[in-house]
PDB file of C-alpha atoms in Angstrom:
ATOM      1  CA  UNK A   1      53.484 146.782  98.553  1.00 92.00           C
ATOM      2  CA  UNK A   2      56.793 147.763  97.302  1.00 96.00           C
ATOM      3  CA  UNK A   3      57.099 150.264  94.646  1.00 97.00           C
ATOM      4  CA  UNK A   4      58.895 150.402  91.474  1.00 98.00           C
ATOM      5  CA  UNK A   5      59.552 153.536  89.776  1.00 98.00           C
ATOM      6  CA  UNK A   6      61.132 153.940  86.354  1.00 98.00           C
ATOM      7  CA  UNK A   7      62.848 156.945  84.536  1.00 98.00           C
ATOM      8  CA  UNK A   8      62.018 158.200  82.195  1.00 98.00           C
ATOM      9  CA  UNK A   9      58.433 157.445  81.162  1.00 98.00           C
ATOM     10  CA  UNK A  10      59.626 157.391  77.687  1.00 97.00           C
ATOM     11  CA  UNK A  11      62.713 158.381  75.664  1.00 97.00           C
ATOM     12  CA  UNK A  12      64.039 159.356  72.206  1.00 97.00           C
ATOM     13  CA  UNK A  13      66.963 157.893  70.467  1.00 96.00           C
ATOM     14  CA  UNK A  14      68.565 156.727  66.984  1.00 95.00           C
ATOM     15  CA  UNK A  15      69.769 153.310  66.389  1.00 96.00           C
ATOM     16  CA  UNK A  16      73.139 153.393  67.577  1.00 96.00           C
ATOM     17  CA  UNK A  17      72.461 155.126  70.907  1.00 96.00           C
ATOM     18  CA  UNK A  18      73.249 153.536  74.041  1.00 97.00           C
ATOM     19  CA  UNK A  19      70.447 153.616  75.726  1.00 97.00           C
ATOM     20  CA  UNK A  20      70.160 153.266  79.743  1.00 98.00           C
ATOM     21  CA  UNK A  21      66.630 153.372  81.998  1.00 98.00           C
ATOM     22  CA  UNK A  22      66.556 153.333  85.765  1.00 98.00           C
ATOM     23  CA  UNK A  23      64.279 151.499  88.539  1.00 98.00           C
ATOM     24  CA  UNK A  24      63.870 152.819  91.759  1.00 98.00           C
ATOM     25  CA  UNK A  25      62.425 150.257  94.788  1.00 98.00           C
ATOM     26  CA  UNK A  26      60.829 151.868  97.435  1.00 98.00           C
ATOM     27  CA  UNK A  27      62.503 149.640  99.597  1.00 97.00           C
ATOM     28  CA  UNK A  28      65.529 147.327  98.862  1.00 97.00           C
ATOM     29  CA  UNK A  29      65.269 144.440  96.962  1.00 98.00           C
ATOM     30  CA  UNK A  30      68.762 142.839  97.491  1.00 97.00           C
ATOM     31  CA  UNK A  31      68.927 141.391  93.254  1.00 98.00           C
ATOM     32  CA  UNK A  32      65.155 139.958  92.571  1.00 97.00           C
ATOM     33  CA  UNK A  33      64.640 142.629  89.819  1.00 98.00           C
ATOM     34  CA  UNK A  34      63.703 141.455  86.570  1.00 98.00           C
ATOM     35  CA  UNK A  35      63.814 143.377  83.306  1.00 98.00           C
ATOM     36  CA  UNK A  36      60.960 142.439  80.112  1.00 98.00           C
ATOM     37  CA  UNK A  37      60.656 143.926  76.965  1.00 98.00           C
ATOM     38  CA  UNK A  38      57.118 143.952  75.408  1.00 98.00           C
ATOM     39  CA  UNK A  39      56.441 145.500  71.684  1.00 98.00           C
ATOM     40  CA  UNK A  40      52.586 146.668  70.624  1.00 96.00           C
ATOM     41  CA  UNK A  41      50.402 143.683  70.517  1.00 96.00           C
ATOM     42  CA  UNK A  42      52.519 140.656  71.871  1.00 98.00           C
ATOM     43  CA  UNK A  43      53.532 139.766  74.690  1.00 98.00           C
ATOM     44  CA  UNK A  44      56.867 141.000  77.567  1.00 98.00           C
ATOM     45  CA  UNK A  45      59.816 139.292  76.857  1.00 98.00           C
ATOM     46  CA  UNK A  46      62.136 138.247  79.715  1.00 98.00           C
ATOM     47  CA  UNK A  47      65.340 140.056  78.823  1.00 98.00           C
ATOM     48  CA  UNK A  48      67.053 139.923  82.005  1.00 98.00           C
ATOM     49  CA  UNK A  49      66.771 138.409  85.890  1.00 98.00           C
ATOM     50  CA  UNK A  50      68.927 138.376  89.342  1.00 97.00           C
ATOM     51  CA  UNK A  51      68.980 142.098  88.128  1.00 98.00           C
ATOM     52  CA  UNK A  52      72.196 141.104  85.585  1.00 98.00           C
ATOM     53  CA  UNK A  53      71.803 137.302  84.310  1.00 98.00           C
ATOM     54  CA  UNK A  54      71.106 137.647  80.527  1.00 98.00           C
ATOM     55  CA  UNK A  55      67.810 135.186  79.561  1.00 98.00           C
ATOM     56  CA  UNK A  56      69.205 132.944  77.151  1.00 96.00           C
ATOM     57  CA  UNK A  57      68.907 134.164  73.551  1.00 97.00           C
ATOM     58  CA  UNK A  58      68.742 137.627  74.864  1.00 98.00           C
ATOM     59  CA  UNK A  59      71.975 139.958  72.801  1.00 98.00           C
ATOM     60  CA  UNK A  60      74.605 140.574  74.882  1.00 98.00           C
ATOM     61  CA  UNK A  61      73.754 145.047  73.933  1.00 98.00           C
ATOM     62  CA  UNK A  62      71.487 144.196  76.745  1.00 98.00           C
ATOM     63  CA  UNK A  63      72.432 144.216  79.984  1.00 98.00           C
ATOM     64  CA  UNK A  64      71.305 144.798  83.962  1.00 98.00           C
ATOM     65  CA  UNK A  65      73.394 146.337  86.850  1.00 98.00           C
ATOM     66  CA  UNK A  66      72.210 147.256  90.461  1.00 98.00           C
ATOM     67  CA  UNK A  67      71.014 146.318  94.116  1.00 98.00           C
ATOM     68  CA  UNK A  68      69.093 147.186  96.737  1.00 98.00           C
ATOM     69  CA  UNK A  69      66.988 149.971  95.526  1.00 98.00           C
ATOM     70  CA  UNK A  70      68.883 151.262  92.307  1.00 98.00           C
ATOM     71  CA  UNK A  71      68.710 149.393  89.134  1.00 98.00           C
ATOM     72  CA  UNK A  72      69.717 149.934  85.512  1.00 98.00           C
ATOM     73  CA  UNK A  73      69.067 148.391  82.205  1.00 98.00           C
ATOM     74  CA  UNK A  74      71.615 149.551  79.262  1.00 98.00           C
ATOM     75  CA  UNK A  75      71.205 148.687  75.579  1.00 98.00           C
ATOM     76  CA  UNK A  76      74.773 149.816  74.426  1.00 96.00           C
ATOM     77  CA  UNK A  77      73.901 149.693  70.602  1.00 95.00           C
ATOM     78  CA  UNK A  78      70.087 150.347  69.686  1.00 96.00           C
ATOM     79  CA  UNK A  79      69.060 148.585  67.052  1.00 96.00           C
ATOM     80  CA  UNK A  80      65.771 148.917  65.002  1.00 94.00           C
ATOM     81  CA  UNK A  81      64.290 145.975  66.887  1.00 95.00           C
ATOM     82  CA  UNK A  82      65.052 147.625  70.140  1.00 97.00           C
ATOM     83  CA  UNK A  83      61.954 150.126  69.869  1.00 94.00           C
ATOM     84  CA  UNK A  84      59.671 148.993  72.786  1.00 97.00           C
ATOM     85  CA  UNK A  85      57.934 148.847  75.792  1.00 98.00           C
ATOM     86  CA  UNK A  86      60.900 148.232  78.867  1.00 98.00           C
ATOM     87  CA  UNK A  87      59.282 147.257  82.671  1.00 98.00           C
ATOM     88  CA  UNK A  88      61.267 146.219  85.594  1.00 98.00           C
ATOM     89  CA  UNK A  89      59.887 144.201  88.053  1.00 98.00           C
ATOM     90  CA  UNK A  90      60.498 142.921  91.525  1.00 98.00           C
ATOM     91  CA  UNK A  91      60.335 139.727  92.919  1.00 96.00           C
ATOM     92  CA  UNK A  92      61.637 140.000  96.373  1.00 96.00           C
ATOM     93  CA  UNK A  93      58.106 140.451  98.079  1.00 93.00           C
ATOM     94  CA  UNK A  94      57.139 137.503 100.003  1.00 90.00           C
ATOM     95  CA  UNK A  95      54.279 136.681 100.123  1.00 90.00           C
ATOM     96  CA  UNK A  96      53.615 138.692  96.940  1.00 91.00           C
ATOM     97  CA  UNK A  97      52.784 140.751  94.977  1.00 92.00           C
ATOM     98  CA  UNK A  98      55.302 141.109  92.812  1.00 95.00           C
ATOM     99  CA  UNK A  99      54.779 144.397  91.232  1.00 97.00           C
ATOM    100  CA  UNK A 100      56.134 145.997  87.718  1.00 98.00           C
ATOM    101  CA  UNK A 101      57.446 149.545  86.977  1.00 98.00           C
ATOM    102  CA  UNK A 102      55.319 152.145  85.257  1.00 98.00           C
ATOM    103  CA  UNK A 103      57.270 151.572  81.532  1.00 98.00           C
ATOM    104  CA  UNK A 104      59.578 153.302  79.499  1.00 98.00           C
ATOM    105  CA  UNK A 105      58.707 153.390  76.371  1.00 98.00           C
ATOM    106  CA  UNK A 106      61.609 154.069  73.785  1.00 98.00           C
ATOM    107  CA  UNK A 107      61.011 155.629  70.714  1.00 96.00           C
ATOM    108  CA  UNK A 108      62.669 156.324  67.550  1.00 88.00           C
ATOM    109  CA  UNK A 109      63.868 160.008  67.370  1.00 88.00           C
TER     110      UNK A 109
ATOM    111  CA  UNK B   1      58.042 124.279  71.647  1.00 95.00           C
ATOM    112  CA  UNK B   2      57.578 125.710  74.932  1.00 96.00           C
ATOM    113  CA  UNK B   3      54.492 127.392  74.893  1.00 97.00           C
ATOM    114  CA  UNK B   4      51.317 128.548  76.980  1.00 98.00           C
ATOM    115  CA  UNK B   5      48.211 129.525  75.535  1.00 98.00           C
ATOM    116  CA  UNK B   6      45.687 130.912  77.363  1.00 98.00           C
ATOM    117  CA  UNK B   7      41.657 130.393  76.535  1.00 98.00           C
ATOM    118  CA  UNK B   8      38.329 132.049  78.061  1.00 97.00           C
ATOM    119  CA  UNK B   9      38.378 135.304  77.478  1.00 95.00           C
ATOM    120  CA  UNK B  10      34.708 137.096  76.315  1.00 95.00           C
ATOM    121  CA  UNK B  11      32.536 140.074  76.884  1.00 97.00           C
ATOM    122  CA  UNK B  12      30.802 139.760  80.651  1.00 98.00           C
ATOM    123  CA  UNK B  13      28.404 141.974  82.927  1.00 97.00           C
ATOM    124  CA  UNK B  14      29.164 143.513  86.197  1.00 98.00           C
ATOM    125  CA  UNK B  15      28.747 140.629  88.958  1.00 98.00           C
ATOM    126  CA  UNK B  16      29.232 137.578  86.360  1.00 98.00           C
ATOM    127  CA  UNK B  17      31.777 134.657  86.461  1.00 98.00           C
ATOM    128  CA  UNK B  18      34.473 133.633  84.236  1.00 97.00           C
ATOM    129  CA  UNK B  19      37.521 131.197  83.990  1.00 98.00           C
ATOM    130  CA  UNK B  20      40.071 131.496  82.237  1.00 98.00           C
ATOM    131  CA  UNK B  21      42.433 128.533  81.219  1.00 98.00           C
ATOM    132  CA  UNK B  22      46.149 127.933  80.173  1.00 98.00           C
ATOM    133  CA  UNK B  23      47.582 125.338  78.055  1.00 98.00           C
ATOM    134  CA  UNK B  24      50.822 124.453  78.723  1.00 98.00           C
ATOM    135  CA  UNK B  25      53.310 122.606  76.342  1.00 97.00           C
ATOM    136  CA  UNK B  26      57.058 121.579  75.585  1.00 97.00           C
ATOM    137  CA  UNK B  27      57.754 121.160  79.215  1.00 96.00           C
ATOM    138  CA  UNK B  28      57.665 119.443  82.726  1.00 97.00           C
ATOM    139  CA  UNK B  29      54.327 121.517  83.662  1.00 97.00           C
ATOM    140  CA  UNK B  30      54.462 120.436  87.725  1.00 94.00           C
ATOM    141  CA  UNK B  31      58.149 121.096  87.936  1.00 96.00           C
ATOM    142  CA  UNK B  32      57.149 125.239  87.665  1.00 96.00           C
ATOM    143  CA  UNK B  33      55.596 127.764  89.473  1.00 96.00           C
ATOM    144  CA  UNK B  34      52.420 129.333  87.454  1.00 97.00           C
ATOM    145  CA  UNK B  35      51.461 133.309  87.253  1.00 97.00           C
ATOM    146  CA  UNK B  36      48.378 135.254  85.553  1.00 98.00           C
ATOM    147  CA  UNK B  37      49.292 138.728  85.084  1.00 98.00           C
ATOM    148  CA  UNK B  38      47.262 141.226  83.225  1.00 98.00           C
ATOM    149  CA  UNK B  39      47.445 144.421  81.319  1.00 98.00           C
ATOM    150  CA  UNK B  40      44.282 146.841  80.680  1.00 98.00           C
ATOM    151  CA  UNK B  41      44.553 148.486  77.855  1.00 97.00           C
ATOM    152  CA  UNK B  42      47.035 151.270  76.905  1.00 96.00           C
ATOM    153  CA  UNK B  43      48.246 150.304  80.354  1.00 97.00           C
ATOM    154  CA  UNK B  44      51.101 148.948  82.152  1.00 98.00           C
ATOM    155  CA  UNK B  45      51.297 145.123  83.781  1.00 98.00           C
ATOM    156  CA  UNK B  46      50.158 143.719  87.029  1.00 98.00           C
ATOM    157  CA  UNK B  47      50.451 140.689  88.524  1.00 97.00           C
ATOM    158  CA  UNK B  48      47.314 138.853  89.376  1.00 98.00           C
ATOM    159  CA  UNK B  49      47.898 135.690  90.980  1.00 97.00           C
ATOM    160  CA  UNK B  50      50.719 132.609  91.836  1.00 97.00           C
ATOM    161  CA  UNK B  51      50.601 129.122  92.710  1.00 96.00           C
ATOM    162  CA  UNK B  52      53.405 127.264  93.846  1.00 95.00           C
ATOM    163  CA  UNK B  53      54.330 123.795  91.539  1.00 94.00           C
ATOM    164  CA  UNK B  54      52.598 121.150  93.327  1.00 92.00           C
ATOM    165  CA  UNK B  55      49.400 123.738  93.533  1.00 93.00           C
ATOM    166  CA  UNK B  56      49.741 123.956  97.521  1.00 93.00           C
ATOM    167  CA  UNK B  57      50.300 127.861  97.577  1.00 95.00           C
ATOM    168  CA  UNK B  58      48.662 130.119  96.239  1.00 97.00           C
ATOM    169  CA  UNK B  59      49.000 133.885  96.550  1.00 97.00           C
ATOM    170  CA  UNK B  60      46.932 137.143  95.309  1.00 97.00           C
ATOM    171  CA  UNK B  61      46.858 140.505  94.677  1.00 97.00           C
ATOM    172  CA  UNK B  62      44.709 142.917  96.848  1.00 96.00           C
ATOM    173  CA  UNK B  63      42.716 143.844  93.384  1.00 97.00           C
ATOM    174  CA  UNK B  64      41.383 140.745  93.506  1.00 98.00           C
ATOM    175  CA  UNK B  65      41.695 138.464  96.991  1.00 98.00           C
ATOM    176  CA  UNK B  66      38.602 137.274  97.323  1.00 98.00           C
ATOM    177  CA  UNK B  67      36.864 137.354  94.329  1.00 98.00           C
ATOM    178  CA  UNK B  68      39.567 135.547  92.046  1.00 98.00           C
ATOM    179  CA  UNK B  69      41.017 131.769  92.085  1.00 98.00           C
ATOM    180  CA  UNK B  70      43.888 130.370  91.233  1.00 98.00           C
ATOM    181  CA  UNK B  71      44.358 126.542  90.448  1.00 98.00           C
ATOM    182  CA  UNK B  72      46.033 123.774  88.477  1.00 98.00           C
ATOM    183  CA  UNK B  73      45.663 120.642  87.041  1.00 97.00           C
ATOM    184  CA  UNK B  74      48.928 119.163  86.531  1.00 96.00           C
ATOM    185  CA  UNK B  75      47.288 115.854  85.218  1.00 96.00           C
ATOM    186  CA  UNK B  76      46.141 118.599  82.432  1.00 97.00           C
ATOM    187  CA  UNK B  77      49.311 120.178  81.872  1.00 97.00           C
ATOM    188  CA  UNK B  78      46.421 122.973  82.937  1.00 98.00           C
ATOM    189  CA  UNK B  79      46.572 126.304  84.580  1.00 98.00           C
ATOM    190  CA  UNK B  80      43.147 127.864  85.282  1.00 98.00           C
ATOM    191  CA  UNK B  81      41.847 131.501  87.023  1.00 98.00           C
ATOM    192  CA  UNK B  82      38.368 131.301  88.108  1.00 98.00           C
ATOM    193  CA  UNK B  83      37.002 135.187  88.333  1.00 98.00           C
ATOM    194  CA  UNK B  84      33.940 135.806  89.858  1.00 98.00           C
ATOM    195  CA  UNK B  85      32.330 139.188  91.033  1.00 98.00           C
ATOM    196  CA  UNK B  86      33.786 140.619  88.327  1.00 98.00           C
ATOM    197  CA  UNK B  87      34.308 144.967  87.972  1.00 98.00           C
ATOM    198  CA  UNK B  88      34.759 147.027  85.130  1.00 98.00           C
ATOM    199  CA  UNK B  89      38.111 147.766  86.355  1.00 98.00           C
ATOM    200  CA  UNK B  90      38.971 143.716  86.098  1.00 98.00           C
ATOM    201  CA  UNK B  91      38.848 144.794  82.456  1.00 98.00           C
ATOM    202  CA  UNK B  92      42.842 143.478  80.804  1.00 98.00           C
ATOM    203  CA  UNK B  93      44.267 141.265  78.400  1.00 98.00           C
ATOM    204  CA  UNK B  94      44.860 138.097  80.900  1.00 98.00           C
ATOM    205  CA  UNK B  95      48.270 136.528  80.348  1.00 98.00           C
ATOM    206  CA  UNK B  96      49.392 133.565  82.480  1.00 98.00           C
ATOM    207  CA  UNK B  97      53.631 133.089  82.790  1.00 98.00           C
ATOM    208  CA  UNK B  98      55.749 130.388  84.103  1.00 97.00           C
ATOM    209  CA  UNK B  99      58.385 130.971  86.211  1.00 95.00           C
ATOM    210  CA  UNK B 100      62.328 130.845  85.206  1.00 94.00           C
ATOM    211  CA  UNK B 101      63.633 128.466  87.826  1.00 92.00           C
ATOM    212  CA  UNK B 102      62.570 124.512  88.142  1.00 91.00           C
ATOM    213  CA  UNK B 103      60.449 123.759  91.715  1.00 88.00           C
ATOM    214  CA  UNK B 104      60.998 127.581  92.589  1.00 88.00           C
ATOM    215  CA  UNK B 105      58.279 130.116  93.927  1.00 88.00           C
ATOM    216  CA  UNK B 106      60.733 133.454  93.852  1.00 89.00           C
ATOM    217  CA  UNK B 107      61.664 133.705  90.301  1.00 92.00           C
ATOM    218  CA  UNK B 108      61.217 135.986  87.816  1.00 96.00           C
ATOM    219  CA  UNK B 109      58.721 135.175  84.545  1.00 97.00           C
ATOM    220  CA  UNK B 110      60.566 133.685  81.351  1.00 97.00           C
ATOM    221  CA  UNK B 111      57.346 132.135  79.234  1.00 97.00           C
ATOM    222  CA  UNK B 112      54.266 134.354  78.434  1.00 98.00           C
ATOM    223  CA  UNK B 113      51.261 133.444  76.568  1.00 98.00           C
ATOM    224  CA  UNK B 114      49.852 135.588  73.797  1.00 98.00           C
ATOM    225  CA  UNK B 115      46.897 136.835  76.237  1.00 98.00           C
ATOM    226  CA  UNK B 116      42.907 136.661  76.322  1.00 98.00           C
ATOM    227  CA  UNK B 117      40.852 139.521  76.646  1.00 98.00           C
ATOM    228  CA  UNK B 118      38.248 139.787  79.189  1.00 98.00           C
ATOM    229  CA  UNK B 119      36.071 142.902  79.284  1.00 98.00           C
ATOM    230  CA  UNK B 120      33.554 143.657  81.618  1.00 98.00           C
ATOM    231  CA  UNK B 121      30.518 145.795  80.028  1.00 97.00           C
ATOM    232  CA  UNK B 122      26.963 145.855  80.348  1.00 94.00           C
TER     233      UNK B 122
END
């Protein structure tokens, strides 16, 4: 199965910040990376697809670059609301499974 | 209001049988591509299981080929996970998601239910 690594496991930063986590495939991927935001007790969010198509009703701070193996997710302005759970996943498996990064989990500092 | 809520969850032995079921709402139901993915706790996700729109592919994670089943009733509006031989390790707040594109298998997940809870405990 492929496998996604993310960096870092978890991070500090102050509304504001612009924020930026990294997934690694262990092999490539071409674009079927998909980026979900979950907060303590409910469930991921889709934020982002095709590695850089905005979900509707997503805010445009958020946004995906990268193919192949190397994938980024920035939020260029942190806002309160932005303190979460983040996990990549691929969907370029076929058959599956489709797996999910580790998490980065992104803290208030 | 597009929405999935899943149903079944409980406390079972080693060995025992469950299914779980999904409600889905506020959209074409066999027009989508189904998932269950779950999350133990404190953990990170993993997806369980697929099946294609029309319920004519399924697919599985190693965890759990042969001991889990995946179906639909699109009559129902009704996605269902039948679990049997079930592990302490199969322990995870259930969640079944519908996939983004319309009559698509390879898409990424853009509707989640709230999750049910199965634990396995004697």
């Amino acid at each position: 199965a492929i496998r996604m690594t993310q960096s870092p496991s978890s991070l500090s930063a102050s509304t504001g910040d612009r924020v930026t986590i990294t997934c690694r495939a262990s092999q490539g991927i071409s674009s079927y990376l998909a980026w979900y935001q979950q907060k303590p007790g409910k469930a991921p969010k889709l934020l982002i697809y095709a590695a850089s198509t905005l979900q509707s009703g997503v805010p445009s701070r958020f946004s995906g670059s990268g193919s192949g193996t190397d994938f980024t997710l920035t939020i260029s302005c942190l806002q309160s609301e932005d303190f979460a759970t983040y996990y990549c996943q691929q969907y370029y498996s076929y058959p599956p499974p489709w797996t999910f990064g580790q998490g980065t989990k992104v803290e208030i500092k | 209001e597009v929405q999935l809520v899943e149903s079944g969850g409980v406390v079972v032995q080693p060995g025992g049988s469950l299914r779980l079921s999904c409600a889905a709402s506020g959209f074409t139901f066999d027009d989508y591509a189904m998932h269950w993915v779950r999350q133990a706790p404190g953990k990170g996700l993993e997806w369980v299981s697929l099946i294609s729109w029309d319920g004519g592919s399924t697919y599985y994670a190693d965890s759990v080929k042969g001991r889990f089943t995946i179906s639909r009733d699109n009559s129902k509006n009704s996605l269902y996970l039948q679990m049997n031989s079930l592990r302490a390790e199969d322990t995870a707040l259930y969640y079944c998601a519908k996939g983004v594109r319309e009559m698509a298998t390879i898409t990424a997940f853009d509707i989640w239910g709230q999750g049910t809870m199965v634990t396995v405990s004697s």
